[in-house]
mmCIF file of C-alpha atoms in Angstrom:
data_model
loop_
_atom_site.group_PDB
_atom_site.id
_atom_site.type_symbol
_atom_site.label_atom_id
_atom_site.label_comp_id
_atom_site.label_asym_id
_atom_site.label_seq_id
_atom_site.Cartn_x
_atom_site.Cartn_y
_atom_site.Cartn_z
ATOM 1 C CA MET A 144 -142.254 7.890 -131.310
ATOM 2 C CA LEU A 145 -144.659 10.381 -128.978
ATOM 3 C CA ASN A 146 -147.693 8.579 -129.198
ATOM 4 C CA TYR A 147 -145.306 5.819 -127.706
ATOM 5 C CA ILE A 148 -143.951 7.836 -125.060
ATOM 6 C CA LEU A 149 -147.502 9.363 -124.237
ATOM 7 C CA LYS A 150 -148.432 5.791 -123.824
ATOM 8 C CA LYS A 151 -145.644 5.204 -121.304
ATOM 9 C CA ALA A 152 -146.574 8.365 -119.678
ATOM 10 C CA ASP A 153 -149.724 6.902 -118.780
ATOM 11 C CA LEU A 154 -148.772 3.824 -117.245
ATOM 12 C CA ILE A 155 -146.006 5.273 -115.198
ATOM 13 C CA PHE A 156 -147.377 9.091 -113.673
ATOM 14 C CA PRO A 157 -150.199 7.069 -111.331
ATOM 15 C CA ILE A 158 -147.852 4.782 -110.886
ATOM 16 C CA SER A 159 -145.575 7.047 -109.436
ATOM 17 C CA ILE A 160 -148.208 9.025 -108.232
ATOM 18 C CA TYR A 161 -149.722 5.846 -105.826
ATOM 19 C CA LEU A 162 -145.844 5.706 -104.783
ATOM 20 C CA GLN A 163 -145.625 9.004 -103.186
ATOM 21 C CA ASN A 164 -149.245 8.844 -101.756
ATOM 22 C CA TYR A 165 -148.212 4.939 -100.248
ATOM 23 C CA LEU A 166 -145.030 6.547 -99.085
ATOM 24 C CA LYS A 167 -146.260 9.466 -97.099
ATOM 25 C CA ASN A 168 -148.780 7.573 -95.889
ATOM 26 C CA LYS A 169 -146.118 4.952 -94.285
ATOM 27 C CA LYS A 170 -144.602 8.098 -93.154
ATOM 28 C CA ILE A 171 -147.459 8.991 -90.807
ATOM 29 C CA ASP A 172 -148.243 5.646 -89.852
ATOM 30 C CA GLU A 173 -144.547 4.957 -88.590
ATOM 31 C CA GLU A 174 -144.599 8.617 -87.207
ATOM 32 C CA LYS A 175 -147.911 7.662 -84.603
ATOM 33 C CA ILE A 176 -145.610 4.380 -83.627
ATOM 34 C CA PHE A 177 -142.941 6.502 -82.615
ATOM 35 C CA THR A 178 -144.788 8.848 -80.642
ATOM 36 C CA LEU A 179 -147.542 6.273 -78.686
ATOM 37 C CA PRO A 180 -146.408 6.311 -75.158
#
């Protein structure tokens, strides 16, 4: 059971980190757009 959970975590953690980075970059892009003259 624990192995199963760890395997799931191996899939979920990289995805969540990827999403966090994606959203961070998206937010920065939006800030760039709003700061354009």
